Short mmCIF file of C-alpha atoms and ligand atoms in Angstrom, two decimals:
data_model
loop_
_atom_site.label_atom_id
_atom_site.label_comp_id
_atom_site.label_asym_id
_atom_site.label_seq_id
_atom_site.Cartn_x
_atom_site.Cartn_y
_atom_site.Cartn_z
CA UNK A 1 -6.10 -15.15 30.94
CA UNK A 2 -6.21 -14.00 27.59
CA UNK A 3 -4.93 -15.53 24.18
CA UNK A 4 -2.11 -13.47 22.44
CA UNK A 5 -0.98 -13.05 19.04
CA UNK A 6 2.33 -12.59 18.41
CA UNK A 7 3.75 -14.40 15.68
CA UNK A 8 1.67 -15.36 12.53
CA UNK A 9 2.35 -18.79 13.77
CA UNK A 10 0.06 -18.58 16.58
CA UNK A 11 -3.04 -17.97 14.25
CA UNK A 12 -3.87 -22.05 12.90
CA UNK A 13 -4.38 -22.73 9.76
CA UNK A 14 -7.96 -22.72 9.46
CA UNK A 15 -8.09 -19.27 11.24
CA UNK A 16 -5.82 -18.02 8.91
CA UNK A 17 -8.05 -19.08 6.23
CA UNK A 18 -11.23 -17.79 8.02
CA UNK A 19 -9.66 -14.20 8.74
CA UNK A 20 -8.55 -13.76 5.14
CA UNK A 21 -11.27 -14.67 3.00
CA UNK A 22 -12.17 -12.06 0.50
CA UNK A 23 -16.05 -12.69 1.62
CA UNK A 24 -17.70 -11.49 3.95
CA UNK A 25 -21.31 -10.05 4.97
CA UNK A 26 -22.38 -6.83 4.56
CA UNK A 27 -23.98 -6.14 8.23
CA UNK A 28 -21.80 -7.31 11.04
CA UNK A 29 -23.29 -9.56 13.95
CA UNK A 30 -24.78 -7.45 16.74
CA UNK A 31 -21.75 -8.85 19.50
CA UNK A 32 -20.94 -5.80 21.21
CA UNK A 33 -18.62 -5.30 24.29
CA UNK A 34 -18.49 -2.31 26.60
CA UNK A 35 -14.58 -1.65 27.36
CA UNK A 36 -11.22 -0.45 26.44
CA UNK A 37 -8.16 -1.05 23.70
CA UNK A 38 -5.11 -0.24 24.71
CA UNK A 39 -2.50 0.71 22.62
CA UNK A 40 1.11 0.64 23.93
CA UNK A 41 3.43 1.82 21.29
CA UNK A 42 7.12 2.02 21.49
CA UNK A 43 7.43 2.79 17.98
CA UNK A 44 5.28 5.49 15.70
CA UNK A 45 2.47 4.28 13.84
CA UNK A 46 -0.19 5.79 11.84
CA UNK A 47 -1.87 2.64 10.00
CA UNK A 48 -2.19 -0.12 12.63
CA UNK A 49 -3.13 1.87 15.69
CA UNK A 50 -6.12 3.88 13.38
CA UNK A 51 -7.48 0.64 11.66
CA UNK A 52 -7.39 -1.24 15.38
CA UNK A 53 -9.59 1.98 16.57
CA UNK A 54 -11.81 2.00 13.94
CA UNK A 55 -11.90 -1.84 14.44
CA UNK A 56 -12.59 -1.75 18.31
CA UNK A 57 -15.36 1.03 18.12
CA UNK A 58 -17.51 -0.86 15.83
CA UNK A 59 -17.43 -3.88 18.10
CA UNK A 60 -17.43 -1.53 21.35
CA UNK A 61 -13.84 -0.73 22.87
CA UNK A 62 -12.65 2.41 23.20
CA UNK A 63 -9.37 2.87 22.25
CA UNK A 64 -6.94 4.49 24.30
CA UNK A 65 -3.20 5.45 23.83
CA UNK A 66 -0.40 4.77 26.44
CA UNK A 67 2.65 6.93 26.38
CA UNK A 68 5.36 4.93 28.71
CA UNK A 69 8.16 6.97 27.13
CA UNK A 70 9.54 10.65 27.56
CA UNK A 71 10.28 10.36 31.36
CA UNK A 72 13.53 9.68 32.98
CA UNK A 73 11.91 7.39 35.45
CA UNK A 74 9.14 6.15 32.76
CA UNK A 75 12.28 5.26 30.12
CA UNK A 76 13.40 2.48 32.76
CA UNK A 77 10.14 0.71 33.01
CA UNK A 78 10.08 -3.17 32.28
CA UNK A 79 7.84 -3.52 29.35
CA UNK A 80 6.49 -6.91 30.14
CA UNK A 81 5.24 -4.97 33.33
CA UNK A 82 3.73 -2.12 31.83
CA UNK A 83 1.99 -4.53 29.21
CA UNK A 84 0.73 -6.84 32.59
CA UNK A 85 -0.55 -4.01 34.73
CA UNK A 86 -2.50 -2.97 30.75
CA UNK A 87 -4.22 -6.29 30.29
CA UNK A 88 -5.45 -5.85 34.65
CA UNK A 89 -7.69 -2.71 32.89
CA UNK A 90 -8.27 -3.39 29.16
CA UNK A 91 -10.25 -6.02 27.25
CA UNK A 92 -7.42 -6.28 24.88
CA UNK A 93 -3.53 -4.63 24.48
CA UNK A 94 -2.23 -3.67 21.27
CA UNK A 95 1.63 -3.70 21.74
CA UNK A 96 4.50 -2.30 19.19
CA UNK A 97 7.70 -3.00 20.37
CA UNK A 98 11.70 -1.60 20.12
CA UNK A 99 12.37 -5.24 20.96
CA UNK A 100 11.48 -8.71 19.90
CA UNK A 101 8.74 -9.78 22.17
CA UNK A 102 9.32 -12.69 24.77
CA UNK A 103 6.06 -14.48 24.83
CA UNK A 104 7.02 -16.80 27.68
CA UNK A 105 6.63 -13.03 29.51
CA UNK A 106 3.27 -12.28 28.14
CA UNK A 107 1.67 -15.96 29.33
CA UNK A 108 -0.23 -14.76 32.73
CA UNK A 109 -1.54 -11.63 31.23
CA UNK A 110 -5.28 -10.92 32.26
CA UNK A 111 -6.32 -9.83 28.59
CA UNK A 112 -5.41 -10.82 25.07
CA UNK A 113 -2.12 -9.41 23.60
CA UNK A 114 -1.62 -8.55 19.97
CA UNK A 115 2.05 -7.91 18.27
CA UNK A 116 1.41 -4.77 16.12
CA UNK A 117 5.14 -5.07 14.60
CA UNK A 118 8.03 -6.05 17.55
CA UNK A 119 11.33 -4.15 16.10
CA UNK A 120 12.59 -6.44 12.99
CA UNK A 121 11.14 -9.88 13.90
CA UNK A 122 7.20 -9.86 13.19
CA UNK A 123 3.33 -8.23 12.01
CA UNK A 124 1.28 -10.48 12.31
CA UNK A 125 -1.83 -8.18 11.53
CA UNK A 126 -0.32 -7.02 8.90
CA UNK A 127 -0.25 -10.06 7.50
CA UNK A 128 -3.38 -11.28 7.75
CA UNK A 129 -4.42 -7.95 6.21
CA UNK A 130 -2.29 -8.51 3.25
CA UNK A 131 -3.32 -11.80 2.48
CA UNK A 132 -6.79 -10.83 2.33
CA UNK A 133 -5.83 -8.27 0.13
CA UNK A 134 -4.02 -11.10 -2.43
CA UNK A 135 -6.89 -13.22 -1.72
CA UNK A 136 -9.52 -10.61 -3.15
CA UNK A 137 -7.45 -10.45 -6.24
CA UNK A 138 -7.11 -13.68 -6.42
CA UNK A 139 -4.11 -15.22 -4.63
CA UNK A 140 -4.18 -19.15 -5.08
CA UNK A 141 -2.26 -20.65 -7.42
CA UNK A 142 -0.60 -17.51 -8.29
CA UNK A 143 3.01 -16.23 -7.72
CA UNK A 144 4.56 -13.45 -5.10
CA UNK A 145 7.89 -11.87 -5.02
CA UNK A 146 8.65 -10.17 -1.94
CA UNK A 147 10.95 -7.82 -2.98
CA UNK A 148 13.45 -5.37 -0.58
CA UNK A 149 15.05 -5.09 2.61
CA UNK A 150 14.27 -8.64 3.97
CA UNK A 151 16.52 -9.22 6.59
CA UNK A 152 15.19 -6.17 8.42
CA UNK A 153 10.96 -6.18 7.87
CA UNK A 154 8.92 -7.77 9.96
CA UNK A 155 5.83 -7.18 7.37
CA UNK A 156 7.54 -9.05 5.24
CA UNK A 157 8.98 -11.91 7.77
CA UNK A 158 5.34 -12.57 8.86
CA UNK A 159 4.17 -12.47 5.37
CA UNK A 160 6.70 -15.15 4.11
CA UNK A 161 5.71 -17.31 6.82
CA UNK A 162 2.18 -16.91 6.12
CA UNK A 163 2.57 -17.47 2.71
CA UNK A 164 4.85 -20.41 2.97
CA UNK A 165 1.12 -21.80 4.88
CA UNK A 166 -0.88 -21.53 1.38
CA UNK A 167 -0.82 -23.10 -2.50
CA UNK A 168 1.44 -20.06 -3.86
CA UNK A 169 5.11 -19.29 -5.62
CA UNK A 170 7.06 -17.83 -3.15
CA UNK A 171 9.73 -15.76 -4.24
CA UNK A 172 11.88 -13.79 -2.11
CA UNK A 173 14.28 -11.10 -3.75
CA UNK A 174 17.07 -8.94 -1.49
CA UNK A 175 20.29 -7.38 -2.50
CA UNK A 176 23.85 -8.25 -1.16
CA UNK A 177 23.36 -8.23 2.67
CA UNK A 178 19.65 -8.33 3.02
CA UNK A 179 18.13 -11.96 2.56
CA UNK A 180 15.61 -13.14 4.75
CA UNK A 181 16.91 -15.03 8.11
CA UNK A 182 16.49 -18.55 7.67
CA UNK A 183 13.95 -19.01 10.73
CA UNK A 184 11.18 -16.71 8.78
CA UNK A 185 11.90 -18.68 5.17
CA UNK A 186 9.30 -21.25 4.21
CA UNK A 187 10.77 -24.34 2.88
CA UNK A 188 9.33 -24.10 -0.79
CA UNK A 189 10.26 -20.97 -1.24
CA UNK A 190 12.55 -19.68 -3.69
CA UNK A 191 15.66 -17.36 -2.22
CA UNK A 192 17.41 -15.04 -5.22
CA UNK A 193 19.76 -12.24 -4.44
CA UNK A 194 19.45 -9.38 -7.11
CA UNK A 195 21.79 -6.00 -7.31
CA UNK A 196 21.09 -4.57 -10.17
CA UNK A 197 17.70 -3.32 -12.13
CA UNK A 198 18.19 -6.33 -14.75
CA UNK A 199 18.54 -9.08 -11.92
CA UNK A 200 15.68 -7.34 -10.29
CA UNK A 201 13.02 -6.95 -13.29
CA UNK A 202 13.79 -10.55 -14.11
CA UNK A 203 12.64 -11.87 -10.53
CA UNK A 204 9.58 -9.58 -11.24
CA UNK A 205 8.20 -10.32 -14.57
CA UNK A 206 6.26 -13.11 -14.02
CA UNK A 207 5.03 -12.06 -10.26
CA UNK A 208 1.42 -12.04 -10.24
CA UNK A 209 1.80 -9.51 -7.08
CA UNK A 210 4.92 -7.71 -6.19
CA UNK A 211 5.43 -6.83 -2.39
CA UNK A 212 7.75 -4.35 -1.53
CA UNK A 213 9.40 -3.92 1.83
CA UNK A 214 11.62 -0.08 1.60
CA UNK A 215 15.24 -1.12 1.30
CA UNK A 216 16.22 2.20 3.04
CA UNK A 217 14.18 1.24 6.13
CA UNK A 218 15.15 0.53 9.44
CA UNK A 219 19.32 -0.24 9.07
CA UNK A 220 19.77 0.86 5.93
CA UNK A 221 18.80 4.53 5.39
CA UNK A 222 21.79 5.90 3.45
CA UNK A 223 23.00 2.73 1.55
CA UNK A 224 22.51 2.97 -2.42
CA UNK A 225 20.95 0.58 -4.35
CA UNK A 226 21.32 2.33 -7.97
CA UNK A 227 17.83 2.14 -8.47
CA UNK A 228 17.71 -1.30 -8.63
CA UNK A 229 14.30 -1.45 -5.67
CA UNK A 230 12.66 1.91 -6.99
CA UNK A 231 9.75 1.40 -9.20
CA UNK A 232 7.83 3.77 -11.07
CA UNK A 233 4.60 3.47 -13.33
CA UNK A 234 6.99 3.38 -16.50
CA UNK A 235 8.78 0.61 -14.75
CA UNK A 236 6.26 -1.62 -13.85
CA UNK A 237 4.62 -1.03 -16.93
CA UNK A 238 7.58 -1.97 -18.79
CA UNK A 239 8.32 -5.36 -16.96
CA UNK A 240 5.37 -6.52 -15.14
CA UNK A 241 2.47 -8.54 -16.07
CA UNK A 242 -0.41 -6.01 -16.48
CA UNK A 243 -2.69 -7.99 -14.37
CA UNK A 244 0.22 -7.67 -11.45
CA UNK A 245 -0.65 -5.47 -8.24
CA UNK A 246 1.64 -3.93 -6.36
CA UNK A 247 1.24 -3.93 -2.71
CA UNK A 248 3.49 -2.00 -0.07
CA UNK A 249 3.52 -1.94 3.98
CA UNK A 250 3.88 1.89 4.29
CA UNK A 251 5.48 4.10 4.87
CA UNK A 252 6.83 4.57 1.61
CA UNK A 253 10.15 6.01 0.63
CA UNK A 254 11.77 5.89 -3.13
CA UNK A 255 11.08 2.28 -4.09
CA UNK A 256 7.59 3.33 -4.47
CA UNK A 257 6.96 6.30 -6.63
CA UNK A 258 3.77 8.06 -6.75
CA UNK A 259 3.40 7.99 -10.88
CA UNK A 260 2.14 3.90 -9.76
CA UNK A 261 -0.72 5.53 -7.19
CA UNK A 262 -4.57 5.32 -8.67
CA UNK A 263 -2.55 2.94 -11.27
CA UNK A 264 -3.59 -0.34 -12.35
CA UNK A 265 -1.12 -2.01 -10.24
CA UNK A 266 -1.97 -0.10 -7.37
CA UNK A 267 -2.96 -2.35 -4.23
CA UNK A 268 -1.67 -0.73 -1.69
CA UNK A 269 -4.15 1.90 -1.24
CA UNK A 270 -6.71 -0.98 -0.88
CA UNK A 271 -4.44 -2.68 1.81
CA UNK A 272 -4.89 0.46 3.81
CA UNK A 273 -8.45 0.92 3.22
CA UNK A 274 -9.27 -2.88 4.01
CA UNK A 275 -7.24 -2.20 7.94
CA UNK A 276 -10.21 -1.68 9.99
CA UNK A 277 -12.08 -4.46 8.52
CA UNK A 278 -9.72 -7.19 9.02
CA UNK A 279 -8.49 -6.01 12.14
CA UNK A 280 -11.77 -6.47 13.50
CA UNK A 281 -12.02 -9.59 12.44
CA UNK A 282 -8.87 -10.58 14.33
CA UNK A 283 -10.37 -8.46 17.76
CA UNK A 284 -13.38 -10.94 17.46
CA UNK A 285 -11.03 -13.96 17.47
CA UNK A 286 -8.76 -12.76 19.97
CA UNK A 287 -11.95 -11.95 22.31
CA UNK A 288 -14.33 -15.05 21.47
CA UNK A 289 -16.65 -13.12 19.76
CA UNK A 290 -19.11 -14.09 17.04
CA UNK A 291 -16.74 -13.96 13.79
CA UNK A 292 -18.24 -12.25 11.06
CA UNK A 293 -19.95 -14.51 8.67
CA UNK A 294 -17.73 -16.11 5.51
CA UNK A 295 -18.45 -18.30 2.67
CA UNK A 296 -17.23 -21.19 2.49
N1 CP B 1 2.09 -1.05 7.94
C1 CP B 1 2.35 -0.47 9.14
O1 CP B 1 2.72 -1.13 10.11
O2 CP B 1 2.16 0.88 9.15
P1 CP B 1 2.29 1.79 10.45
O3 CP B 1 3.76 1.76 10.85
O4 CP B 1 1.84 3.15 10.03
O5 CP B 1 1.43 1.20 11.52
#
């Protein structure tokens, strides 16, 4: 029976601290497996299922892609069974789900089970990816503004909670409509609703990183927010700290112009680059394997 992952909660402290460090050695440990990662995705995705790929080849899985949709028949099946019969033939199963996942129906599964994003609740990868981004750039101490849709992100649910773990401002920004449910809110952290560019830009200016979850994601494609979540390379350079960094889930839509890409604020392009990295890191965990060294 395996150990899953699907809330950032289920990763302790110390893990979380192990898994994120911005050190690590060059050559990973020679701990290879001979076997299979399963992905079974319910929802597109183009950076988590490539950086858990790359991740399980270099340790020795070979990933493979389940399509349980497209059928009449295949529409109906239970999920919690396909996932089961999964874990029966793969070392580990790498689930995105329509639906909030149940874990009381993942318990007696033969292989680990990792959330890669379950509809609008959690990401728990994600997070751990993003934090070891902040943490290379230096994260302690330091403040964040999560800034967007936050009623609807999981990236940015997980990250909040994750956060709310470690010595850092927490600031989380939303328009009318869109806070953050209370269950994913860390008790220090500090809740402003902004509708306007002004109310924004103030929540941002002294943000030593700036996190921004689309506001015209997921239930929210055709509202209008007058600009006030778009930001450009003239805007950020007009109201952020130059030593800010910007860092954004993907995929992008307006609140993230390209003028800001190659920029000095630009993080985001590292967050995708560091995936495979840190995702292996969190395949040796969930499968007992030798962790890549850290310092202390
Ligand atoms: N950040 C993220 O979850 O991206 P994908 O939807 O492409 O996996």
């Amino acid at each position: 029976m395996g150990r899953n992952l699907i809330s950032i909660d289920d990763v302790a402290d110390s893990e979380l601290l192990l898994l994120t460090s911005p050190e690590s050695r060059t050559s990973p440990p020679p701990a290879m497996i001979r076997g299979t990662l399963a992905f079974l995705f319910e929802q597109a995705s183009l950076r988590t299922m490539s950086s858990f790929a790359a991740a399980g080849t270099r340790i020795g899985l070979a990933p493979i892609a389940i399509t349980t949709k497209g059928g009449a028949f295949r529409d109906q099946c239970d999920l919690y069974d396909e996932i089961d019969q999964l874990s029966l033939t793969s070392d580990c199963v790498v689930v995105r789900a329509g639906t909030e996942l149940d874990r009381s129906k993942l318990l007696n599964c033969a292989a680990p089970i990792v959330n890669a994003g379950d509809s609008s609740n959690e990401h728990p990868t994600q997070t751990i990816l993003d934090i070891t981004v902040m943490r290379s750039l230096g994260l302690f101490g330091k403040t964040v503004a999560i800034v967007g849709n936050l009623r609807d992100h999981r990236t940015a649910h997980s990250l909040a909670k994750g956060l709310g773990r470690l010595p850092v401002k927490l600031r989380l920004v939303a328009p009318d409509g869109m806070a953050m449910p209370d269950r994913y809110v860390p008790n220090h952290a500090e809740v402003v609703i902004a509708n306007t560019i002004a109310e924004v830009d103030n929540q941002i200016r002294d943000a030593d990183f700036v996190y921004l979850p689309p506001v015209r994601y997921w239930n929210a494609p055709d509202l209008d927010f007058m600009g006030a979540y778009d930001f450009d390379l003239a805007r950020a350079e007009s109201v952020m700290r130059p030593s800010a960094h910007i860092l954004h889930p993907f995929p992008r839509f307006a609140e993230l112009d390209r003028s800001v890409d190659g920029s000095k604020y630009d993080a985001y392009r590292m967050q995708t680059a560091m995936g495979p990295a840190v995702r292996e890191r969190i395949l040796r965990l969930m499968l007992a394997l030798p962790a890549m060294a850290v310092a202390a």
